[in-house]
Short mmCIF file of N, CA and C in Angstrom, two decimals:
data_model
loop_
_atom_site.label_atom_id
_atom_site.label_comp_id
_atom_site.label_asym_id
_atom_site.label_seq_id
_atom_site.Cartn_x
_atom_site.Cartn_y
_atom_site.Cartn_z
N MET A 873 -22.90 -42.70 -48.48
CA MET A 873 -23.04 -41.34 -48.09
C MET A 873 -21.94 -40.94 -47.12
N ARG A 874 -21.36 -39.80 -47.36
CA ARG A 874 -20.26 -39.32 -46.54
C ARG A 874 -20.78 -38.43 -45.42
N GLN A 875 -20.27 -38.68 -44.19
CA GLN A 875 -20.71 -37.86 -43.07
C GLN A 875 -19.73 -36.72 -42.86
N THR A 876 -20.26 -35.57 -42.58
CA THR A 876 -19.41 -34.41 -42.28
C THR A 876 -19.74 -33.91 -40.88
N GLN A 877 -18.75 -33.26 -40.31
CA GLN A 877 -18.97 -32.67 -38.99
C GLN A 877 -19.70 -31.35 -39.16
N PRO A 878 -20.51 -31.00 -38.18
CA PRO A 878 -21.14 -29.69 -38.24
C PRO A 878 -20.06 -28.60 -38.29
N ALA A 879 -20.43 -27.43 -38.80
CA ALA A 879 -19.48 -26.34 -39.01
C ALA A 879 -18.73 -25.95 -37.74
N PHE A 880 -19.39 -26.00 -36.61
CA PHE A 880 -18.72 -25.56 -35.39
C PHE A 880 -17.73 -26.58 -34.86
N HIS A 881 -17.66 -27.77 -35.44
CA HIS A 881 -16.69 -28.77 -35.02
C HIS A 881 -15.52 -28.89 -35.99
N ARG A 882 -15.55 -28.18 -37.07
CA ARG A 882 -14.45 -28.27 -38.02
C ARG A 882 -13.20 -27.64 -37.44
N GLU A 883 -12.10 -28.27 -37.64
CA GLU A 883 -10.84 -27.71 -37.18
C GLU A 883 -10.26 -26.83 -38.27
N GLN A 884 -9.80 -25.68 -37.85
CA GLN A 884 -9.18 -24.75 -38.78
C GLN A 884 -7.67 -24.83 -38.60
N PRO A 885 -6.93 -24.63 -39.66
CA PRO A 885 -5.48 -24.62 -39.51
C PRO A 885 -5.05 -23.41 -38.68
N GLY A 886 -3.96 -23.53 -37.97
CA GLY A 886 -3.45 -22.42 -37.15
C GLY A 886 -3.61 -22.73 -35.68
N ILE A 887 -3.60 -21.69 -34.89
CA ILE A 887 -3.67 -21.84 -33.44
C ILE A 887 -5.12 -21.98 -33.01
N SER A 888 -5.36 -22.94 -32.17
CA SER A 888 -6.70 -23.16 -31.64
C SER A 888 -6.74 -22.68 -30.19
N ILE A 889 -7.62 -21.73 -29.89
CA ILE A 889 -7.76 -21.21 -28.54
C ILE A 889 -9.14 -21.62 -28.03
N PRO A 890 -9.17 -22.36 -26.94
CA PRO A 890 -10.46 -22.75 -26.40
C PRO A 890 -11.27 -21.53 -26.00
N ARG A 891 -12.58 -21.61 -26.18
CA ARG A 891 -13.45 -20.47 -25.87
C ARG A 891 -13.38 -20.09 -24.39
N ASN A 892 -13.20 -21.08 -23.53
CA ASN A 892 -13.10 -20.77 -22.10
C ASN A 892 -11.92 -19.85 -21.82
N SER A 893 -10.82 -20.05 -22.52
CA SER A 893 -9.65 -19.20 -22.31
C SER A 893 -9.94 -17.75 -22.69
N LEU A 894 -10.70 -17.56 -23.74
CA LEU A 894 -11.05 -16.20 -24.15
C LEU A 894 -11.91 -15.53 -23.08
N TRP A 895 -12.86 -16.27 -22.53
CA TRP A 895 -13.72 -15.70 -21.49
C TRP A 895 -12.91 -15.38 -20.24
N ILE A 896 -12.00 -16.25 -19.88
CA ILE A 896 -11.17 -16.01 -18.71
C ILE A 896 -10.30 -14.77 -18.92
N ALA A 897 -9.71 -14.64 -20.10
CA ALA A 897 -8.89 -13.47 -20.41
C ALA A 897 -9.73 -12.19 -20.36
N LEU A 898 -10.94 -12.25 -20.88
CA LEU A 898 -11.83 -11.09 -20.86
C LEU A 898 -12.18 -10.71 -19.41
N LEU A 899 -12.46 -11.70 -18.59
CA LEU A 899 -12.79 -11.43 -17.19
C LEU A 899 -11.60 -10.80 -16.45
N TRP A 900 -10.39 -11.30 -16.72
CA TRP A 900 -9.19 -10.71 -16.11
C TRP A 900 -9.02 -9.26 -16.54
N PHE A 901 -9.24 -8.99 -17.81
CA PHE A 901 -9.12 -7.64 -18.32
C PHE A 901 -10.13 -6.71 -17.65
N VAL A 902 -11.36 -7.16 -17.52
CA VAL A 902 -12.40 -6.35 -16.88
C VAL A 902 -12.05 -6.11 -15.41
N ALA A 903 -11.59 -7.15 -14.71
CA ALA A 903 -11.23 -7.01 -13.30
C ALA A 903 -10.07 -6.03 -13.12
N LEU A 904 -9.06 -6.14 -13.96
CA LEU A 904 -7.92 -5.23 -13.89
C LEU A 904 -8.35 -3.79 -14.17
N SER A 905 -9.16 -3.61 -15.19
CA SER A 905 -9.65 -2.27 -15.52
C SER A 905 -10.44 -1.68 -14.37
N TRP A 906 -11.29 -2.49 -13.77
CA TRP A 906 -12.11 -2.03 -12.66
C TRP A 906 -11.24 -1.61 -11.48
N SER A 907 -10.19 -2.39 -11.18
CA SER A 907 -9.33 -2.06 -10.05
C SER A 907 -8.55 -0.78 -10.32
N LEU A 908 -8.14 -0.55 -11.56
CA LEU A 908 -7.42 0.68 -11.89
C LEU A 908 -8.32 1.89 -11.83
N ILE A 909 -9.58 1.72 -12.21
CA ILE A 909 -10.53 2.83 -12.14
C ILE A 909 -10.76 3.22 -10.69
N GLY A 910 -10.80 2.23 -9.80
CA GLY A 910 -11.06 2.49 -8.39
C GLY A 910 -9.88 3.10 -7.66
N ALA A 911 -8.68 2.96 -8.18
CA ALA A 911 -7.50 3.50 -7.51
C ALA A 911 -7.34 4.98 -7.84
N PRO A 912 -7.16 5.81 -6.83
CA PRO A 912 -6.97 7.22 -7.10
C PRO A 912 -5.62 7.48 -7.75
N PRO A 913 -5.49 8.56 -8.51
CA PRO A 913 -4.23 8.84 -9.18
C PRO A 913 -3.14 9.22 -8.19
N ASN A 914 -1.89 8.95 -8.56
CA ASN A 914 -0.75 9.34 -7.73
C ASN A 914 -0.78 10.83 -7.49
N GLY A 915 -0.29 11.22 -6.34
CA GLY A 915 -0.20 12.63 -6.03
C GLY A 915 -1.45 13.20 -5.41
N GLN A 916 -2.50 12.43 -5.33
CA GLN A 916 -3.76 12.93 -4.80
C GLN A 916 -3.78 12.77 -3.29
N THR A 917 -4.21 13.81 -2.60
CA THR A 917 -4.43 13.72 -1.17
C THR A 917 -5.91 13.45 -0.98
N LEU A 918 -6.21 12.35 -0.34
CA LEU A 918 -7.59 11.96 -0.13
C LEU A 918 -8.07 12.45 1.22
N PRO A 919 -9.35 12.81 1.31
CA PRO A 919 -9.85 13.16 2.63
C PRO A 919 -9.85 11.92 3.50
N PRO A 920 -9.66 12.09 4.79
CA PRO A 920 -9.70 10.92 5.65
C PRO A 920 -11.08 10.27 5.58
N SER A 921 -11.11 8.95 5.64
CA SER A 921 -12.38 8.25 5.54
C SER A 921 -13.06 8.13 6.89
N VAL A 922 -12.34 8.42 7.95
CA VAL A 922 -12.91 8.37 9.30
C VAL A 922 -12.36 9.54 10.10
N GLU A 923 -13.07 9.91 11.15
CA GLU A 923 -12.60 11.02 11.97
C GLU A 923 -11.36 10.64 12.75
N ASN A 924 -11.41 9.48 13.41
CA ASN A 924 -10.25 9.00 14.15
C ASN A 924 -9.61 7.86 13.39
N ALA A 925 -8.31 7.75 13.55
CA ALA A 925 -7.59 6.67 12.88
C ALA A 925 -8.05 5.33 13.45
N HIS A 926 -8.14 4.34 12.60
CA HIS A 926 -8.48 3.00 13.06
C HIS A 926 -7.33 2.48 13.91
N THR A 927 -7.66 2.00 15.07
CA THR A 927 -6.61 1.44 15.92
C THR A 927 -6.23 0.06 15.39
N PHE A 928 -5.01 -0.29 15.61
CA PHE A 928 -4.56 -1.62 15.20
C PHE A 928 -3.43 -2.07 16.10
N GLU A 929 -3.24 -3.35 16.14
CA GLU A 929 -2.08 -3.95 16.79
C GLU A 929 -1.60 -5.03 15.84
N GLN A 930 -0.36 -4.91 15.40
CA GLN A 930 0.18 -5.84 14.41
C GLN A 930 1.53 -6.38 14.87
N ALA A 931 1.87 -7.53 14.33
CA ALA A 931 3.20 -8.08 14.54
C ALA A 931 4.19 -7.26 13.71
N THR A 932 5.36 -7.04 14.29
CA THR A 932 6.41 -6.34 13.56
C THR A 932 7.34 -7.37 12.94
N LEU A 933 8.17 -6.91 12.05
CA LEU A 933 9.11 -7.80 11.37
C LEU A 933 10.08 -8.47 12.34
N ASP A 934 10.38 -7.79 13.45
CA ASP A 934 11.31 -8.37 14.43
C ASP A 934 10.62 -9.30 15.43
N GLY A 935 9.30 -9.52 15.27
CA GLY A 935 8.59 -10.48 16.11
C GLY A 935 7.83 -9.89 17.28
N SER A 936 8.01 -8.60 17.57
CA SER A 936 7.25 -7.98 18.65
C SER A 936 5.88 -7.54 18.13
N ARG A 937 5.10 -6.91 18.98
CA ARG A 937 3.80 -6.39 18.57
C ARG A 937 3.79 -4.89 18.80
N LEU A 938 3.10 -4.16 17.94
CA LEU A 938 3.03 -2.72 18.07
C LEU A 938 1.57 -2.30 17.93
N ALA A 939 1.11 -1.48 18.87
CA ALA A 939 -0.27 -0.98 18.85
C ALA A 939 -0.24 0.52 18.57
N LEU A 940 -1.12 0.97 17.71
CA LEU A 940 -1.21 2.39 17.39
C LEU A 940 -1.52 3.20 18.65
N ALA A 941 -2.33 2.67 19.53
CA ALA A 941 -2.71 3.38 20.76
C ALA A 941 -1.49 3.72 21.61
N ASP A 942 -0.44 2.92 21.54
CA ASP A 942 0.77 3.17 22.31
C ASP A 942 1.54 4.41 21.82
N LEU A 943 1.20 4.89 20.65
CA LEU A 943 1.91 6.03 20.05
C LEU A 943 1.16 7.34 20.24
N ARG A 944 0.07 7.33 20.99
CA ARG A 944 -0.73 8.53 21.24
C ARG A 944 0.18 9.61 21.80
N GLY A 945 -0.02 10.84 21.34
CA GLY A 945 0.81 11.96 21.78
C GLY A 945 1.93 12.28 20.80
N ARG A 946 2.11 11.44 19.79
CA ARG A 946 3.12 11.68 18.76
C ARG A 946 2.45 11.66 17.39
N TRP A 947 3.05 12.34 16.44
CA TRP A 947 2.60 12.25 15.06
C TRP A 947 2.98 10.87 14.55
N VAL A 948 2.11 10.27 13.76
CA VAL A 948 2.39 8.94 13.20
C VAL A 948 2.16 8.99 11.70
N VAL A 949 3.16 8.55 10.96
CA VAL A 949 3.06 8.43 9.50
C VAL A 949 3.04 6.93 9.21
N VAL A 950 1.89 6.45 8.71
CA VAL A 950 1.72 5.03 8.42
C VAL A 950 1.78 4.86 6.91
N ASN A 951 2.79 4.15 6.44
CA ASN A 951 3.00 3.96 5.00
C ASN A 951 2.67 2.53 4.61
N PHE A 952 1.73 2.36 3.69
CA PHE A 952 1.34 1.04 3.18
C PHE A 952 2.15 0.77 1.92
N TRP A 953 2.83 -0.38 1.87
CA TRP A 953 3.78 -0.63 0.78
C TRP A 953 3.92 -2.13 0.53
N ALA A 954 4.64 -2.45 -0.56
CA ALA A 954 4.99 -3.83 -0.91
C ALA A 954 6.34 -3.81 -1.63
N THR A 955 7.05 -4.91 -1.58
CA THR A 955 8.38 -4.97 -2.20
C THR A 955 8.31 -4.88 -3.71
N TRP A 956 7.21 -5.32 -4.31
CA TRP A 956 7.08 -5.33 -5.78
C TRP A 956 6.64 -3.97 -6.32
N CYS A 957 6.32 -3.03 -5.44
CA CYS A 957 5.81 -1.71 -5.83
C CYS A 957 6.98 -0.75 -6.02
N LEU A 958 7.26 -0.37 -7.26
CA LEU A 958 8.39 0.50 -7.56
C LEU A 958 8.30 1.86 -6.86
N PRO A 959 7.15 2.56 -6.88
CA PRO A 959 7.09 3.83 -6.14
C PRO A 959 7.32 3.65 -4.64
N CYS A 960 6.91 2.50 -4.10
CA CYS A 960 7.16 2.21 -2.68
C CYS A 960 8.66 2.13 -2.42
N ARG A 961 9.37 1.49 -3.31
CA ARG A 961 10.82 1.37 -3.18
C ARG A 961 11.49 2.74 -3.23
N GLU A 962 10.98 3.59 -4.12
CA GLU A 962 11.58 4.92 -4.31
C GLU A 962 11.41 5.82 -3.09
N GLU A 963 10.35 5.65 -2.33
CA GLU A 963 10.10 6.55 -1.20
C GLU A 963 10.74 6.09 0.10
N MET A 964 11.31 4.90 0.14
CA MET A 964 11.87 4.35 1.39
C MET A 964 12.95 5.25 2.00
N ALA A 965 13.83 5.81 1.19
CA ALA A 965 14.90 6.68 1.72
C ALA A 965 14.30 7.93 2.38
N PHE A 966 13.28 8.51 1.75
CA PHE A 966 12.64 9.69 2.33
C PHE A 966 11.94 9.35 3.64
N LEU A 967 11.26 8.21 3.68
CA LEU A 967 10.60 7.79 4.92
C LEU A 967 11.61 7.56 6.04
N GLN A 968 12.76 7.00 5.69
CA GLN A 968 13.82 6.79 6.68
C GLN A 968 14.31 8.13 7.22
N GLU A 969 14.48 9.12 6.34
CA GLU A 969 14.88 10.46 6.78
C GLU A 969 13.87 11.03 7.76
N LEU A 970 12.58 10.89 7.44
CA LEU A 970 11.53 11.37 8.35
C LEU A 970 11.64 10.69 9.71
N ALA A 971 11.88 9.40 9.69
CA ALA A 971 11.92 8.61 10.93
C ALA A 971 13.04 9.06 11.86
N VAL A 972 14.18 9.45 11.31
CA VAL A 972 15.32 9.82 12.15
C VAL A 972 15.40 11.33 12.44
N GLU A 973 14.63 12.13 11.71
CA GLU A 973 14.71 13.58 11.83
C GLU A 973 14.22 14.10 13.19
N ASN A 974 13.13 13.56 13.70
CA ASN A 974 12.55 14.06 14.95
C ASN A 974 11.83 12.91 15.67
N PRO A 975 12.57 11.89 16.11
CA PRO A 975 11.95 10.66 16.62
C PRO A 975 11.13 10.84 17.90
N GLU A 976 11.39 11.90 18.66
CA GLU A 976 10.60 12.08 19.88
C GLU A 976 9.20 12.61 19.60
N LYS A 977 8.99 13.20 18.41
CA LYS A 977 7.67 13.75 18.07
C LYS A 977 6.96 13.00 16.95
N LEU A 978 7.70 12.24 16.16
CA LEU A 978 7.10 11.59 14.99
C LEU A 978 7.58 10.15 14.87
N VAL A 979 6.65 9.25 14.54
CA VAL A 979 6.97 7.85 14.33
C VAL A 979 6.54 7.48 12.91
N VAL A 980 7.42 6.81 12.19
CA VAL A 980 7.08 6.28 10.87
C VAL A 980 6.89 4.78 11.02
N LEU A 981 5.79 4.28 10.48
CA LEU A 981 5.51 2.85 10.46
C LEU A 981 5.30 2.41 9.02
N GLY A 982 5.88 1.31 8.65
CA GLY A 982 5.62 0.72 7.34
C GLY A 982 4.72 -0.49 7.52
N VAL A 983 3.62 -0.54 6.78
CA VAL A 983 2.73 -1.70 6.83
C VAL A 983 2.87 -2.44 5.51
N ASN A 984 3.46 -3.63 5.59
CA ASN A 984 3.69 -4.41 4.38
C ASN A 984 2.44 -5.19 4.01
N MET A 985 2.18 -5.22 2.72
CA MET A 985 0.98 -5.88 2.20
C MET A 985 1.25 -7.33 1.86
N ARG A 986 0.84 -8.23 2.74
CA ARG A 986 0.71 -9.66 2.45
C ARG A 986 1.95 -10.37 1.95
N GLU A 987 3.12 -9.96 2.35
CA GLU A 987 4.33 -10.64 1.90
C GLU A 987 4.96 -11.40 3.07
N SER A 988 5.75 -12.39 2.75
CA SER A 988 6.38 -13.19 3.80
C SER A 988 7.45 -12.37 4.51
N PRO A 989 7.66 -12.64 5.80
CA PRO A 989 8.72 -11.93 6.53
C PRO A 989 10.09 -12.10 5.86
N GLU A 990 10.35 -13.25 5.28
CA GLU A 990 11.64 -13.49 4.62
C GLU A 990 11.82 -12.56 3.42
N ASP A 991 10.76 -12.41 2.60
CA ASP A 991 10.84 -11.52 1.44
C ASP A 991 11.03 -10.07 1.87
N VAL A 992 10.33 -9.67 2.93
CA VAL A 992 10.44 -8.30 3.42
C VAL A 992 11.85 -8.04 3.96
N ARG A 993 12.37 -8.98 4.75
CA ARG A 993 13.74 -8.84 5.28
C ARG A 993 14.76 -8.74 4.16
N ALA A 994 14.62 -9.59 3.15
CA ALA A 994 15.56 -9.58 2.02
C ALA A 994 15.54 -8.22 1.32
N PHE A 995 14.35 -7.67 1.13
CA PHE A 995 14.23 -6.36 0.49
C PHE A 995 14.86 -5.26 1.35
N LEU A 996 14.56 -5.28 2.65
CA LEU A 996 15.02 -4.22 3.54
C LEU A 996 16.51 -4.28 3.84
N ALA A 997 17.14 -5.43 3.62
CA ALA A 997 18.56 -5.60 3.93
C ALA A 997 19.43 -4.56 3.24
N ASP A 998 19.04 -4.13 2.06
CA ASP A 998 19.85 -3.17 1.29
C ASP A 998 19.36 -1.73 1.40
N THR A 999 18.28 -1.48 2.14
CA THR A 999 17.70 -0.14 2.14
C THR A 999 18.15 0.75 3.29
N GLY A 1000 18.62 0.16 4.39
CA GLY A 1000 18.98 0.96 5.55
C GLY A 1000 17.79 1.42 6.36
N VAL A 1001 16.62 0.87 6.11
CA VAL A 1001 15.41 1.25 6.83
C VAL A 1001 15.47 0.71 8.25
N SER A 1002 15.22 1.61 9.22
CA SER A 1002 15.24 1.19 10.62
C SER A 1002 13.90 1.42 11.32
N PHE A 1003 12.95 2.07 10.63
CA PHE A 1003 11.65 2.28 11.28
C PHE A 1003 10.88 0.96 11.32
N PRO A 1004 9.93 0.84 12.25
CA PRO A 1004 9.20 -0.42 12.41
C PRO A 1004 8.40 -0.80 11.16
N ILE A 1005 8.50 -2.06 10.80
CA ILE A 1005 7.74 -2.62 9.68
C ILE A 1005 6.72 -3.58 10.27
N LEU A 1006 5.46 -3.32 9.98
CA LEU A 1006 4.37 -4.17 10.46
C LEU A 1006 3.95 -5.12 9.36
N LEU A 1007 3.58 -6.32 9.75
CA LEU A 1007 3.10 -7.32 8.79
C LEU A 1007 1.58 -7.38 8.87
N ASP A 1008 0.94 -7.37 7.73
CA ASP A 1008 -0.53 -7.37 7.66
C ASP A 1008 -0.98 -8.53 6.78
N PRO A 1009 -0.78 -9.78 7.24
CA PRO A 1009 -1.02 -10.94 6.38
C PRO A 1009 -2.48 -11.12 5.95
N ASP A 1010 -3.41 -10.62 6.75
CA ASP A 1010 -4.83 -10.79 6.39
C ASP A 1010 -5.45 -9.51 5.83
N ASP A 1011 -4.64 -8.49 5.60
CA ASP A 1011 -5.08 -7.20 5.04
C ASP A 1011 -6.05 -6.44 5.93
N GLY A 1012 -6.13 -6.78 7.20
CA GLY A 1012 -7.05 -6.09 8.11
C GLY A 1012 -6.78 -4.61 8.21
N THR A 1013 -5.52 -4.23 8.34
CA THR A 1013 -5.17 -2.81 8.46
C THR A 1013 -5.36 -2.10 7.13
N LEU A 1014 -4.99 -2.76 6.03
CA LEU A 1014 -5.19 -2.15 4.72
C LEU A 1014 -6.67 -1.87 4.47
N LEU A 1015 -7.52 -2.82 4.82
CA LEU A 1015 -8.96 -2.63 4.63
C LEU A 1015 -9.50 -1.53 5.54
N ALA A 1016 -9.03 -1.48 6.78
CA ALA A 1016 -9.49 -0.46 7.72
C ALA A 1016 -9.15 0.94 7.23
N TYR A 1017 -8.03 1.08 6.54
CA TYR A 1017 -7.61 2.38 6.03
C TYR A 1017 -8.01 2.60 4.57
N ASP A 1018 -8.81 1.71 4.04
CA ASP A 1018 -9.35 1.84 2.69
C ASP A 1018 -8.25 2.05 1.64
N VAL A 1019 -7.21 1.21 1.74
CA VAL A 1019 -6.09 1.30 0.81
C VAL A 1019 -6.50 0.63 -0.50
N ARG A 1020 -6.52 1.41 -1.57
CA ARG A 1020 -6.91 0.89 -2.89
C ARG A 1020 -5.76 0.85 -3.87
N GLY A 1021 -4.66 1.44 -3.51
CA GLY A 1021 -3.48 1.45 -4.36
C GLY A 1021 -2.26 1.74 -3.50
N LEU A 1022 -1.11 1.33 -3.98
CA LEU A 1022 0.14 1.51 -3.24
C LEU A 1022 1.06 2.46 -3.99
N PRO A 1023 1.88 3.18 -3.29
CA PRO A 1023 1.87 3.36 -1.85
C PRO A 1023 0.77 4.32 -1.42
N LEU A 1024 0.35 4.18 -0.18
CA LEU A 1024 -0.58 5.11 0.43
C LEU A 1024 -0.04 5.42 1.82
N THR A 1025 -0.06 6.69 2.18
CA THR A 1025 0.45 7.11 3.48
C THR A 1025 -0.65 7.81 4.25
N ALA A 1026 -0.86 7.36 5.48
CA ALA A 1026 -1.84 7.98 6.38
C ALA A 1026 -1.08 8.80 7.41
N VAL A 1027 -1.54 10.03 7.63
CA VAL A 1027 -0.93 10.91 8.63
C VAL A 1027 -1.90 11.02 9.79
N ILE A 1028 -1.42 10.62 10.97
CA ILE A 1028 -2.26 10.59 12.17
C ILE A 1028 -1.69 11.59 13.17
N GLY A 1029 -2.57 12.45 13.68
CA GLY A 1029 -2.14 13.47 14.64
C GLY A 1029 -1.90 12.90 16.02
N PRO A 1030 -1.29 13.70 16.89
CA PRO A 1030 -1.01 13.25 18.26
C PRO A 1030 -2.26 12.86 19.04
N ASP A 1031 -3.41 13.42 18.63
CA ASP A 1031 -4.67 13.10 19.30
C ASP A 1031 -5.35 11.86 18.73
N GLY A 1032 -4.72 11.21 17.74
CA GLY A 1032 -5.28 10.00 17.14
C GLY A 1032 -6.19 10.26 15.95
N ALA A 1033 -6.31 11.52 15.52
CA ALA A 1033 -7.15 11.84 14.37
C ALA A 1033 -6.42 11.52 13.07
N LEU A 1034 -7.14 10.93 12.14
CA LEU A 1034 -6.61 10.68 10.80
C LEU A 1034 -6.73 11.97 10.02
N LEU A 1035 -5.60 12.61 9.74
CA LEU A 1035 -5.61 13.93 9.13
C LEU A 1035 -5.52 13.92 7.62
N GLU A 1036 -4.77 12.95 7.08
CA GLU A 1036 -4.54 12.93 5.64
C GLU A 1036 -4.25 11.52 5.18
N ARG A 1037 -4.63 11.23 3.93
CA ARG A 1037 -4.23 10.00 3.25
C ARG A 1037 -3.64 10.44 1.92
N ILE A 1038 -2.39 10.11 1.69
CA ILE A 1038 -1.68 10.58 0.51
C ILE A 1038 -1.38 9.39 -0.40
N VAL A 1039 -1.84 9.48 -1.65
CA VAL A 1039 -1.62 8.42 -2.62
C VAL A 1039 -0.35 8.72 -3.40
N GLY A 1040 0.48 7.70 -3.57
CA GLY A 1040 1.71 7.87 -4.33
C GLY A 1040 2.90 8.05 -3.41
N PRO A 1041 4.10 8.04 -3.99
CA PRO A 1041 5.31 8.12 -3.18
C PRO A 1041 5.49 9.49 -2.53
N LEU A 1042 5.96 9.47 -1.30
CA LEU A 1042 6.26 10.72 -0.59
C LEU A 1042 7.65 11.20 -0.94
N ASP A 1043 7.80 12.51 -0.96
CA ASP A 1043 9.12 13.13 -1.10
C ASP A 1043 9.04 14.49 -0.43
N ALA A 1044 10.14 15.22 -0.41
CA ALA A 1044 10.20 16.50 0.30
C ALA A 1044 9.24 17.53 -0.29
N GLU A 1045 8.91 17.42 -1.56
CA GLU A 1045 7.98 18.37 -2.17
C GLU A 1045 6.54 18.12 -1.75
N ARG A 1046 6.21 16.89 -1.47
CA ARG A 1046 4.82 16.53 -1.16
C ARG A 1046 4.53 16.46 0.33
N PHE A 1047 5.57 16.36 1.14
CA PHE A 1047 5.35 16.17 2.57
C PHE A 1047 6.47 16.85 3.35
N SER A 1048 6.09 17.67 4.31
CA SER A 1048 7.09 18.37 5.12
C SER A 1048 6.81 18.14 6.60
N LEU A 1049 7.81 17.68 7.29
CA LEU A 1049 7.70 17.47 8.72
C LEU A 1049 7.49 18.81 9.43
N ASP A 1050 8.11 19.86 8.93
CA ASP A 1050 7.96 21.18 9.55
C ASP A 1050 6.52 21.64 9.57
N THR A 1051 5.77 21.39 8.50
CA THR A 1051 4.38 21.84 8.48
C THR A 1051 3.53 21.08 9.49
N LEU A 1052 3.93 19.87 9.83
CA LEU A 1052 3.22 19.13 10.88
C LEU A 1052 3.59 19.64 12.26
N LEU A 1053 4.88 19.73 12.52
CA LEU A 1053 5.35 20.07 13.85
C LEU A 1053 5.25 21.56 14.17
N TYR A 1054 5.34 22.39 13.14
CA TYR A 1054 5.31 23.84 13.33
C TYR A 1054 4.30 24.45 12.37
N PRO A 1055 3.01 24.37 12.68
CA PRO A 1055 1.97 24.84 11.75
C PRO A 1055 2.10 26.31 11.36
N SER A 1056 2.76 27.14 12.16
CA SER A 1056 2.92 28.55 11.81
C SER A 1056 3.81 28.75 10.59
N LYS A 1057 4.57 27.73 10.19
CA LYS A 1057 5.46 27.84 9.01
C LYS A 1057 4.71 27.60 7.70
N ARG A 1058 3.44 27.26 7.78
CA ARG A 1058 2.67 26.95 6.57
C ARG A 1058 2.53 28.13 5.67
#
């Protein structure tokens, strides 16, 4: 008598994909889809999630520390970004313009998402960016500001109030320093 393998053990010609790999791929697809659904679309201005901006103190790329509380009395634009984010790369020149346009009244801060200081320095070497870059290795600041997609920019008033959260890259059409500093021009 000849023994045969049960049907589920027969090997078929062609590529064999283990069932575990299919489940893992499906889980990755679901996770990616869920994260994209949770991220707001570019160009959307989100209402602030808190009345006052979350205070933070982070290490800067140059090794010093910077606290948001030290900037009280000035407008603060906090931009959350990463080197791998193409829209983040595109907005860097505009953010630099903002930073140098009226430095006594406005401060631009870049908060880098979980990248090594070496990678950040290498990226910034060609950009001409001179505004402070903060490192957020544990995502504490990103979580405090409810960052779900990059880039995201938080606008903080001189009184420390979180006024706006803007999803997507900033440019002159979407953000004007004059409307912040001179509200009568609105």
